[in-house]
Coordinates of N, CA and C in Angstrom, one line a residue:
M222 N 100.8 26.5 132.4 CA 99.6 25.7 132.0 C 99.6 25.5 130.5
F223 N 99.2 24.3 130.1 CA 99.2 23.9 128.7 C 97.7 23.6 128.2
V224 N 97.5 23.9 127.0 CA 96.2 23.7 126.4 C 95.7 22.3 126.6
G225 N 96.6 21.3 126.4 CA 96.2 19.9 126.5 C 95.5 19.6 127.8
K226 N 95.9 20.3 128.9 CA 95.3 20.0 130.2 C 94.0 20.8 130.5
R227 N 93.7 21.8 129.6 CA 92.6 22.6 129.9 C 91.5 22.5 128.8
M228 N 91.8 21.9 127.7 CA 90.9 21.8 126.6 C 89.7 20.8 126.9
T229 N 88.6 20.9 126.2 CA 87.6 19.9 126.2 C 88.0 18.9 125.2
R230 N 88.2 17.6 125.7 CA 88.6 16.5 124.8 C 87.5 15.9 124.0
N231 N 87.9 15.3 122.9 CA 86.9 14.6 122.0 C 85.6 15.4 121.8
P232 N 85.7 16.6 121.3 CA 84.5 17.5 121.1 C 83.6 16.9 120.1
R233 N 82.3 17.2 120.3 CA 81.3 16.9 119.3 C 81.6 17.6 118.0
T234 N 81.4 17.0 116.8 CA 81.7 17.5 115.5 C 80.5 17.3 114.6
V235 N 80.6 18.1 113.5 CA 79.6 17.8 112.4 C 80.5 17.7 111.1
S236 N 79.8 17.2 110.1 CA 80.5 17.1 108.8 C 80.0 18.2 107.8
P237 N 80.7 18.5 106.8 CA 80.3 19.6 105.8 C 78.9 19.3 105.2
G238 N 78.5 18.1 105.1 CA 77.2 17.8 104.4 C 76.1 17.7 105.4
D239 N 76.3 17.8 106.7 CA 75.2 17.8 107.6 C 74.3 19.0 107.5
P240 N 73.0 18.9 107.7 CA 72.2 20.0 107.6 C 72.4 20.9 108.8
L241 N 72.2 22.2 108.7 CA 72.3 23.2 109.7 C 71.4 22.9 110.9
S242 N 70.2 22.3 110.6 CA 69.3 21.9 111.7 C 69.9 20.9 112.6
A243 N 70.7 20.0 112.1 CA 71.3 19.0 113.0 C 72.4 19.6 113.9
A244 N 73.2 20.6 113.3 CA 74.2 21.3 114.0 C 73.5 22.1 115.1
A245 N 72.4 22.8 114.8 CA 71.7 23.6 115.8 C 71.2 22.8 116.9
Q246 N 70.7 21.6 116.6 CA 70.2 20.7 117.7 C 71.3 20.3 118.6
I247 N 72.5 20.0 118.1 CA 73.6 19.6 119.0 C 74.0 20.8 119.9
M248 N 74.0 22.0 119.3 CA 74.4 23.2 120.1 C 73.4 23.4 121.2
R249 N 72.1 23.3 120.9 CA 71.1 23.5 121.9 C 71.1 22.4 123.0
E250 N 71.2 21.2 122.6 CA 71.2 20.1 123.6 C 72.4 20.2 124.6
H251 N 73.6 20.5 124.0 CA 74.8 20.5 124.8 C 75.3 21.9 125.2
R252 N 74.5 22.9 124.8 CA 74.8 24.3 125.2 C 76.2 24.7 124.6
F253 N 76.5 24.2 123.4 CA 77.7 24.6 122.8 C 77.5 25.9 122.0
N254 N 78.6 26.6 121.8 CA 78.6 27.8 120.9 C 79.4 27.6 119.6
H255 N 80.2 26.5 119.6 CA 81.0 26.2 118.4 C 81.1 24.7 118.2
L256 N 81.1 24.4 116.9 CA 81.3 23.0 116.5 C 82.4 22.9 115.5
P257 N 83.4 22.0 115.7 CA 84.4 21.8 114.6 C 83.7 21.0 113.5
V258 N 84.1 21.3 112.3 CA 83.6 20.6 111.1 C 84.7 19.7 110.6
V259 N 84.4 18.4 110.6 CA 85.5 17.4 110.2 C 85.0 16.5 109.0
E260 N 86.0 16.3 108.1 CA 85.7 15.5 106.9 C 86.9 14.6 106.7
G261 N 86.6 13.3 106.6 CA 87.7 12.3 106.4 C 88.7 12.3 107.6
G262 N 88.3 12.6 108.8 CA 89.1 12.7 109.9 C 89.9 14.0 110.1
K263 N 89.8 14.9 109.1 CA 90.5 16.2 109.2 C 89.6 17.3 109.4
L264 N 90.1 18.3 110.1 CA 89.4 19.6 110.4 C 89.3 20.4 109.1
V265 N 88.1 20.7 108.7 CA 88.0 21.5 107.5 C 87.2 22.9 107.7
G266 N 86.8 23.1 109.0 CA 86.1 24.3 109.2 C 85.6 24.3 110.7
I267 N 84.9 25.4 111.0 CA 84.3 25.6 112.3 C 83.0 26.3 112.1
L268 N 82.0 25.9 112.9 CA 80.6 26.5 112.8 C 80.3 27.1 114.2
S269 N 79.8 28.3 114.2 CA 79.5 29.0 115.5 C 78.0 29.2 115.5
D270 N 77.5 29.5 116.7 CA 76.1 29.9 116.8 C 75.8 31.2 116.1
T271 N 76.8 32.1 116.0 CA 76.6 33.3 115.2 C 76.5 33.0 113.8
D272 N 77.2 32.0 113.2 CA 77.1 31.6 111.8 C 75.6 31.1 111.6
L273 N 75.1 30.4 112.5 CA 73.7 29.9 112.4 C 72.7 31.0 112.4
R274 N 72.9 32.0 113.3 CA 71.9 33.1 113.3 C 72.0 33.9 112.0
N275 N 73.2 34.1 111.5 CA 73.4 34.9 110.3 C 72.8 34.2 109.1
A276 N 72.9 32.8 109.1 CA 72.2 32.1 108.0 C 70.7 32.3 108.0
S277 N 70.1 32.2 109.3 CA 68.7 32.4 109.4 C 68.3 33.8 108.9
L278 N 69.0 34.8 109.4 CA 68.7 36.2 109.0 C 68.8 36.4 107.5
D279 N 69.9 35.8 106.9 CA 70.1 35.9 105.5 C 68.9 35.3 104.7
A280 N 68.4 34.1 105.2 CA 67.3 33.4 104.5 C 66.0 34.3 104.6
M281 N 65.8 34.9 105.8 CA 64.7 35.8 106.0 C 64.8 37.0 105.0
A282 N 65.9 37.6 104.8 CA 66.1 38.7 104.0 C 65.8 38.4 102.5
R283 N 66.2 37.2 102.1 CA 66.0 36.8 100.7 C 64.5 36.4 100.5
G284 N 63.8 36.1 101.5 CA 62.4 35.8 101.4 C 62.2 34.3 101.2
V285 N 60.9 33.9 101.0 CA 60.6 32.5 100.9 C 61.0 32.0 99.5
G286 N 61.0 30.7 99.3 CA 61.4 30.1 98.1 C 62.8 29.6 98.0
E287 N 63.6 29.9 99.1 CA 65.0 29.4 99.1 C 65.1 28.1 99.9
G288 N 64.0 27.7 100.6 CA 64.1 26.5 101.4 C 64.4 26.9 102.8
P289 N 64.0 26.1 103.8 CA 64.3 26.4 105.2 C 65.8 26.5 105.4
P290 N 66.3 27.5 106.2 CA 67.7 27.7 106.4 C 68.3 26.4 107.1
G291 N 67.5 25.7 107.9 CA 68.0 24.5 108.5 C 68.4 23.4 107.6
D292 N 67.8 23.4 106.3 CA 68.1 22.4 105.4 C 69.4 22.6 104.6
R293 N 70.0 23.8 104.7 CA 71.2 24.1 104.0 C 72.4 23.3 104.7
P294 N 73.3 22.8 103.9 CA 74.5 22.1 104.5 C 75.4 23.0 105.2
V295 N 76.1 22.4 106.2 CA 77.0 23.1 107.0 C 78.1 23.8 106.2
R296 N 78.5 23.2 105.1 CA 79.6 23.7 104.3 C 79.3 25.1 103.7
E297 N 78.0 25.4 103.6 CA 77.7 26.7 103.0 C 77.8 27.9 104.0
V298 N 77.9 27.5 105.3 CA 77.9 28.5 106.3 C 79.2 28.5 107.2
M299 N 79.9 27.4 107.3 CA 81.0 27.2 108.1 C 82.2 28.2 107.7
R300 N 83.1 28.4 108.6 CA 84.3 29.2 108.3 C 85.4 28.2 108.0
T301 N 86.0 28.4 106.9 CA 87.1 27.5 106.5 C 88.5 27.9 106.8
E302 N 88.6 29.2 107.1 CA 89.9 29.7 107.6 C 89.9 29.6 109.1
V303 N 90.5 28.6 109.6 CA 90.4 28.2 111.0 C 91.8 28.3 111.7
W304 N 91.9 29.1 112.8 CA 93.1 29.1 113.6 C 93.0 27.9 114.5
S305 N 94.1 27.3 114.8 CA 94.1 26.2 115.7 C 95.3 26.2 116.7
L306 N 95.3 25.4 117.7 CA 96.4 25.3 118.6 C 96.8 23.8 118.7
T307 N 97.9 23.5 119.4 CA 98.3 22.1 119.7 C 98.2 22.0 121.3
P308 N 98.1 20.7 121.7 CA 98.1 20.5 123.2 C 99.3 21.0 123.9
E309 N 100.4 21.2 123.2 CA 101.6 21.7 123.8 C 101.7 23.2 123.9
D310 N 100.8 23.9 123.3 CA 100.7 25.4 123.4 C 100.3 25.8 124.8
S311 N 100.7 27.0 125.2 CA 100.4 27.4 126.5 C 99.0 28.1 126.5
V312 N 98.4 28.0 127.7 CA 97.1 28.7 127.9 C 97.2 30.2 127.6
E313 N 98.3 30.7 127.9 CA 98.5 32.2 127.7 C 98.5 32.5 126.2
D314 N 99.0 31.6 125.3 CA 99.0 31.7 123.9 C 97.5 31.7 123.4
A315 N 96.8 30.7 124.0 CA 95.3 30.6 123.6 C 94.6 31.9 124.0
L316 N 94.9 32.4 125.2 CA 94.2 33.6 125.6 C 94.5 34.8 124.7
L317 N 95.8 34.9 124.3 CA 96.2 36.0 123.4 C 95.5 35.9 122.1
V318 N 95.4 34.7 121.5 CA 94.8 34.6 120.1 C 93.3 34.9 120.2
I319 N 92.7 34.3 121.2 CA 91.2 34.5 121.4 C 90.9 35.9 121.6
S320 N 91.7 36.6 122.4 CA 91.5 38.0 122.7 C 91.7 38.9 121.5
R321 N 92.8 38.7 120.8 CA 93.1 39.6 119.7 C 92.2 39.3 118.5
E322 N 91.9 38.1 118.2 CA 91.1 37.8 117.0 C 89.6 37.7 117.3
K323 N 89.2 37.9 118.6 CA 87.8 37.9 119.1 C 87.1 36.6 118.7
F324 N 87.8 35.5 119.0 CA 87.2 34.1 118.8 C 86.6 33.7 120.0
G325 N 85.6 32.8 119.9 CA 85.0 32.2 121.1 C 85.6 30.9 121.5
A326 N 86.3 30.3 120.5 CA 86.9 29.0 120.8 C 87.9 28.7 119.7
L327 N 88.8 27.8 120.0 CA 89.9 27.3 119.1 C 90.0 25.8 119.1
P328 N 90.0 25.2 117.9 CA 90.2 23.8 117.8 C 91.7 23.5 118.2
V329 N 91.9 22.3 118.7 CA 93.2 21.8 119.1 C 93.5 20.6 118.3
L330 N 94.7 20.7 117.6 CA 95.1 19.6 116.7 C 96.4 18.9 117.2
S331 N 96.4 17.6 117.0 CA 97.7 16.9 117.2 C 98.0 16.3 115.8
G332 N 99.0 17.0 115.2 CA 99.2 16.7 113.7 C 98.1 17.3 113.0
D333 N 97.4 16.4 112.2 CA 96.2 16.9 111.5 C 94.9 16.3 112.2
R334 N 95.0 15.7 113.3 CA 93.9 15.1 114.0 C 93.3 16.0 115.1
L335 N 92.0 16.2 115.1 CA 91.3 17.0 116.1 C 91.3 16.2 117.4
V336 N 91.8 16.8 118.4 CA 91.9 16.2 119.7 C 91.1 16.9 120.8
G337 N 90.7 18.2 120.5 CA 90.0 18.9 121.5 C 89.6 20.3 121.0
I338 N 89.0 21.1 121.9 CA 88.6 22.4 121.6 C 88.8 23.2 122.9
I339 N 89.3 24.4 122.8 CA 89.4 25.2 124.0 C 88.6 26.5 123.8
T340 N 87.8 26.8 124.8 CA 86.8 27.9 124.7 C 87.2 29.0 125.7
K341 N 86.4 30.1 125.6 CA 86.6 31.2 126.6 C 86.4 30.7 128.0
M342 N 85.3 29.8 128.1 CA 85.0 29.4 129.5 C 86.1 28.5 130.0
D343 N 86.7 27.6 129.2 CA 87.9 26.8 129.6 C 89.0 27.7 130.1
L344 N 89.3 28.8 129.4 CA 90.3 29.8 129.8 C 90.0 30.5 131.2
L345 N 88.7 30.9 131.3 CA 88.3 31.5 132.5 C 88.4 30.5 133.7
N346 N 88.0 29.3 133.5 CA 88.2 28.3 134.6 C 89.6 28.1 134.9
A347 N 90.5 28.1 133.9 CA 91.9 27.9 134.2 C 92.5 29.0 135.1
F348 N 92.1 30.2 134.8 CA 92.6 31.3 135.7 C 91.9 31.4 137.0
V349 N 90.7 31.0 137.1 CA 90.0 30.8 138.4 C 90.8 29.9 139.3
D350 N 91.2 28.8 138.7 CA 92.0 27.8 139.4 C 93.4 28.3 139.8
I351 N 94.1 28.9 138.9 CA 95.4 29.3 139.2 C 95.5 30.5 140.2
L352 N 94.5 31.3 140.2 CA 94.4 32.4 141.1 C 93.8 32.0 142.4
D353 N 93.2 30.8 142.4 CA 92.6 30.3 143.7 C 91.5 31.2 144.2
V354 N 90.7 31.7 143.3 CA 89.7 32.7 143.7 C 88.5 32.1 144.4
N355 N 88.4 30.8 144.4 CA 87.3 30.1 145.1 C 87.4 30.3 146.6
E356 N 88.6 30.6 147.1 CA 88.8 30.7 148.6 C 88.7 32.2 149.0
V357 N 88.3 32.5 150.2 CA 88.3 33.8 150.7 C 89.7 34.2 151.1
C358 N 90.2 35.3 150.5 CA 91.6 35.7 150.7 C 91.7 37.2 150.7
F359 N 92.8 37.7 151.2 CA 93.1 39.1 151.1 C 94.1 39.4 150.0
C360 N 93.8 40.4 149.1 CA 94.6 40.7 148.0 C 95.4 42.0 148.3
V361 N 96.7 41.9 147.9 CA 97.6 43.1 148.1 C 98.5 43.1 146.9
D362 N 98.8 44.3 146.4 CA 99.8 44.6 145.4 C 101.0 45.2 146.0
V363 N 102.2 44.6 145.7 CA 103.4 45.1 146.3 C 104.4 45.4 145.1
T364 N 104.9 46.7 145.1 CA 105.9 47.1 144.0 C 107.3 47.1 144.6
F365 N 108.2 46.5 143.8 CA 109.6 46.5 144.3 C 110.5 46.3 143.1
P366 N 111.8 46.6 143.3 CA 112.8 46.5 142.2 C 112.9 45.1 141.7
R367 N 113.2 44.9 140.5 CA 113.3 43.6 139.9 C 114.5 42.9 140.5
N368 N 114.3 42.3 141.7 CA 115.4 41.8 142.5 C 114.8 40.5 143.2
L369 N 115.3 39.3 142.9 CA 114.8 38.1 143.5 C 115.0 38.1 145.0
A370 N 116.1 38.7 145.5 CA 116.3 38.7 146.9 C 115.2 39.4 147.6
R371 N 114.7 40.6 147.0 CA 113.6 41.3 147.6 C 112.3 40.5 147.6
F372 N 112.1 39.8 146.5 CA 110.9 39.0 146.4 C 110.9 37.9 147.4
E373 N 112.1 37.3 147.6 CA 112.2 36.2 148.6 C 111.9 36.8 150.0
E374 N 112.4 38.0 150.2 CA 112.1 38.6 151.5 C 110.6 38.9 151.7
L375 N 109.9 39.2 150.6 CA 108.5 39.4 150.7 C 107.8 38.1 151.1
I376 N 108.1 37.0 150.4 CA 107.5 35.8 150.7 C 107.9 35.3 152.1
G377 N 109.1 35.6 152.5 CA 109.5 35.2 153.9 C 108.8 36.0 155.0
T378 N 108.4 37.2 154.6 CA 107.7 38.0 155.6 C 106.3 37.4 155.9
F379 N 105.6 36.9 154.8 CA 104.4 36.3 155.0 C 104.5 35.0 155.8
A380 N 105.6 34.3 155.6 CA 105.9 33.0 156.4 C 106.0 33.4 157.8
E381 N 106.7 34.4 158.1 CA 106.9 34.8 159.5 C 105.6 35.2 160.2
M382 N 104.7 35.7 159.4 CA 103.4 36.1 159.9 C 102.5 34.9 160.1
G383 N 102.9 33.8 159.5 CA 102.0 32.6 159.5 C 100.9 32.7 158.5
V384 N 101.1 33.5 157.5 CA 100.1 33.7 156.4 C 100.6 33.0 155.1
E385 N 99.7 32.1 154.6 CA 100.0 31.4 153.4 C 99.7 32.2 152.2
V386 N 100.7 32.2 151.2 CA 100.4 32.8 149.9 C 99.7 31.8 149.0
R387 N 98.5 32.1 148.6 CA 97.7 31.2 147.8 C 98.0 31.3 146.4
S388 N 98.3 32.6 145.9 CA 98.7 32.7 144.5 C 99.4 34.1 144.4
C389 N 100.3 34.1 143.3 CA 101.1 35.4 143.1 C 101.3 35.5 141.6
I390 N 101.0 36.7 141.1 CA 101.3 37.1 139.7 C 102.3 38.2 139.7
L391 N 103.4 38.0 139.0 CA 104.4 39.1 138.8 C 104.3 39.7 137.5
S392 N 104.3 41.1 137.4 CA 104.2 41.8 136.1 C 105.0 43.0 136.2
P393 N 105.5 43.5 135.0 CA 106.3 44.7 135.0 C 105.4 45.9 135.5
Q394 N 106.1 46.8 136.2 CA 105.4 47.9 136.8 C 106.0 49.2 136.3
G395 N 105.3 50.0 135.5 CA 105.6 51.3 135.1 C 107.1 51.5 134.7
E396 N 107.8 52.0 135.6 CA 109.2 52.4 135.4 C 110.1 51.1 135.1
I397 N 111.1 51.3 134.3 CA 112.0 50.2 134.0 C 112.6 49.6 135.2
G398 N 112.6 48.2 135.3 CA 113.3 47.6 136.4 C 112.4 47.3 137.6
A399 N 111.1 47.7 137.6 CA 110.2 47.5 138.7 C 109.3 46.4 138.4
L400 N 108.8 45.7 139.4 CA 107.9 44.6 139.3 C 106.7 44.9 140.3
N401 N 105.6 44.4 139.9 CA 104.4 44.4 140.7 C 104.0 43.0 141.0
A402 N 103.9 42.7 142.3 CA 103.4 41.3 142.8 C 102.0 41.4 143.3
H403 N 101.1 40.8 142.6 CA 99.7 40.7 143.0 C 99.5 39.4 143.8
L404 N 99.3 39.5 145.1 CA 99.3 38.3 145.9 C 97.9 38.1 146.6
R405 N 97.5 36.9 146.6 CA 96.3 36.5 147.4 C 96.8 35.7 148.6
V406 N 96.5 36.2 149.7 CA 97.0 35.5 150.9 C 95.9 35.1 151.8
D407 N 96.2 33.9 152.5 CA 95.1 33.3 153.3 C 94.9 33.9 154.7
T408 N 94.3 35.1 154.6 CA 93.9 35.8 155.8 C 92.9 36.9 155.5
I409 N 92.1 37.3 156.5 CA 91.2 38.4 156.2 C 91.7 39.6 157.0
D410 N 92.8 39.5 157.7 CA 93.3 40.6 158.5 C 94.2 41.5 157.6
G411 N 93.5 42.2 156.7 CA 94.3 43.1 155.7 C 95.1 44.2 156.4
P412 N 94.5 44.9 157.4 CA 95.3 46.0 158.0 C 96.6 45.5 158.6
T413 N 96.6 44.4 159.2 CA 97.9 43.9 159.8 C 98.9 43.6 158.7
V414 N 98.4 42.9 157.6 CA 99.3 42.6 156.5 C 99.9 43.9 155.9
R415 N 99.1 44.9 155.7 CA 99.6 46.2 155.1 C 100.6 46.8 156.1
R416 N 100.3 46.8 157.4 CA 101.2 47.4 158.4 C 102.6 46.8 158.4
V417 N 102.6 45.4 158.5 CA 103.8 44.7 158.5 C 104.7 44.9 157.3
L418 N 104.0 44.9 156.1 CA 104.7 45.1 154.9 C 105.4 46.5 154.8
R419 N 104.6 47.5 155.2 CA 105.1 48.8 155.2 C 106.3 49.0 156.2
E420 N 106.2 48.3 157.4 CA 107.3 48.3 158.3 C 108.6 47.7 157.8
R421 N 108.4 46.7 156.9 CA 109.6 46.1 156.2 C 110.0 46.9 155.0
G422 N 109.4 48.0 154.7 CA 109.9 48.9 153.7 C 109.3 48.5 152.3
F423 N 108.3 47.7 152.2 CA 107.6 47.4 150.9 C 106.6 48.5 150.5
E424 N 106.6 48.8 149.2 CA 105.7 49.8 148.7 C 104.4 49.1 148.3
I425 N 103.3 49.5 148.9 CA 102.0 48.8 148.6 C 101.2 49.7 147.7
A426 N 100.7 49.2 146.6 CA 100.0 49.9 145.6 C 98.6 50.3 146.2
E427 N 98.1 51.5 145.8 CA 96.8 51.9 146.2 C 95.7 51.1 145.5
A428 N 94.6 50.9 146.2 CA 93.5 50.1 145.6 C 92.9 50.9 144.5
V429 N 92.8 52.3 144.6 CA 92.2 53.1 143.6 C 93.3 54.2 143.2
S430 N 93.4 54.3 141.9 CA 94.4 55.3 141.5 C 94.0 56.7 141.9
R431 N 94.9 57.6 142.3 CA 94.6 59.0 142.6 C 94.5 59.8 141.3
L432 N 93.5 60.6 141.2 CA 93.2 61.4 140.0 C 93.7 62.8 140.2

């Protein structure tokens, strides 16, 4: 999955000179949490709903006489050190950056031109789609040596049962050389799936770790 296919294209933007009240109105009307700040066609910052709240709290702490916080220009509150992605970056890269840096969204640039923004919700929707969690399925975790032949046998076993594999995620499992396959399969007959897999010699992970 690539960012270009999952981002929100042509996002709403504000300029550094726009008042905070205008930015707040856009966020309220469209239920945005972030707005890219663009000047002369280039990204110069990003404004979040948290930045707006902090500006209001700061104005209240300083007392009256500073003017309404909504009259302050965006440039006084926006963040100028902005991480960004390109449409060719993977969704996994976006997830890693957002998770590690605790961002709510990342602008997407093509060269120096803003072409989109990818948010936490965009990433959640991407993984909802790839895992096919909208459909009722049975989930099972199977651990096996890092051997493609064994994996092919696993998939073949489901085919023999007439059960469709809707999604599968492979990940390293504990000891070196082992893999865990998390599968969502198109059946609700979990006991039969477990029985057949065990009969074929597959190790099925426990649903709850033993303490």
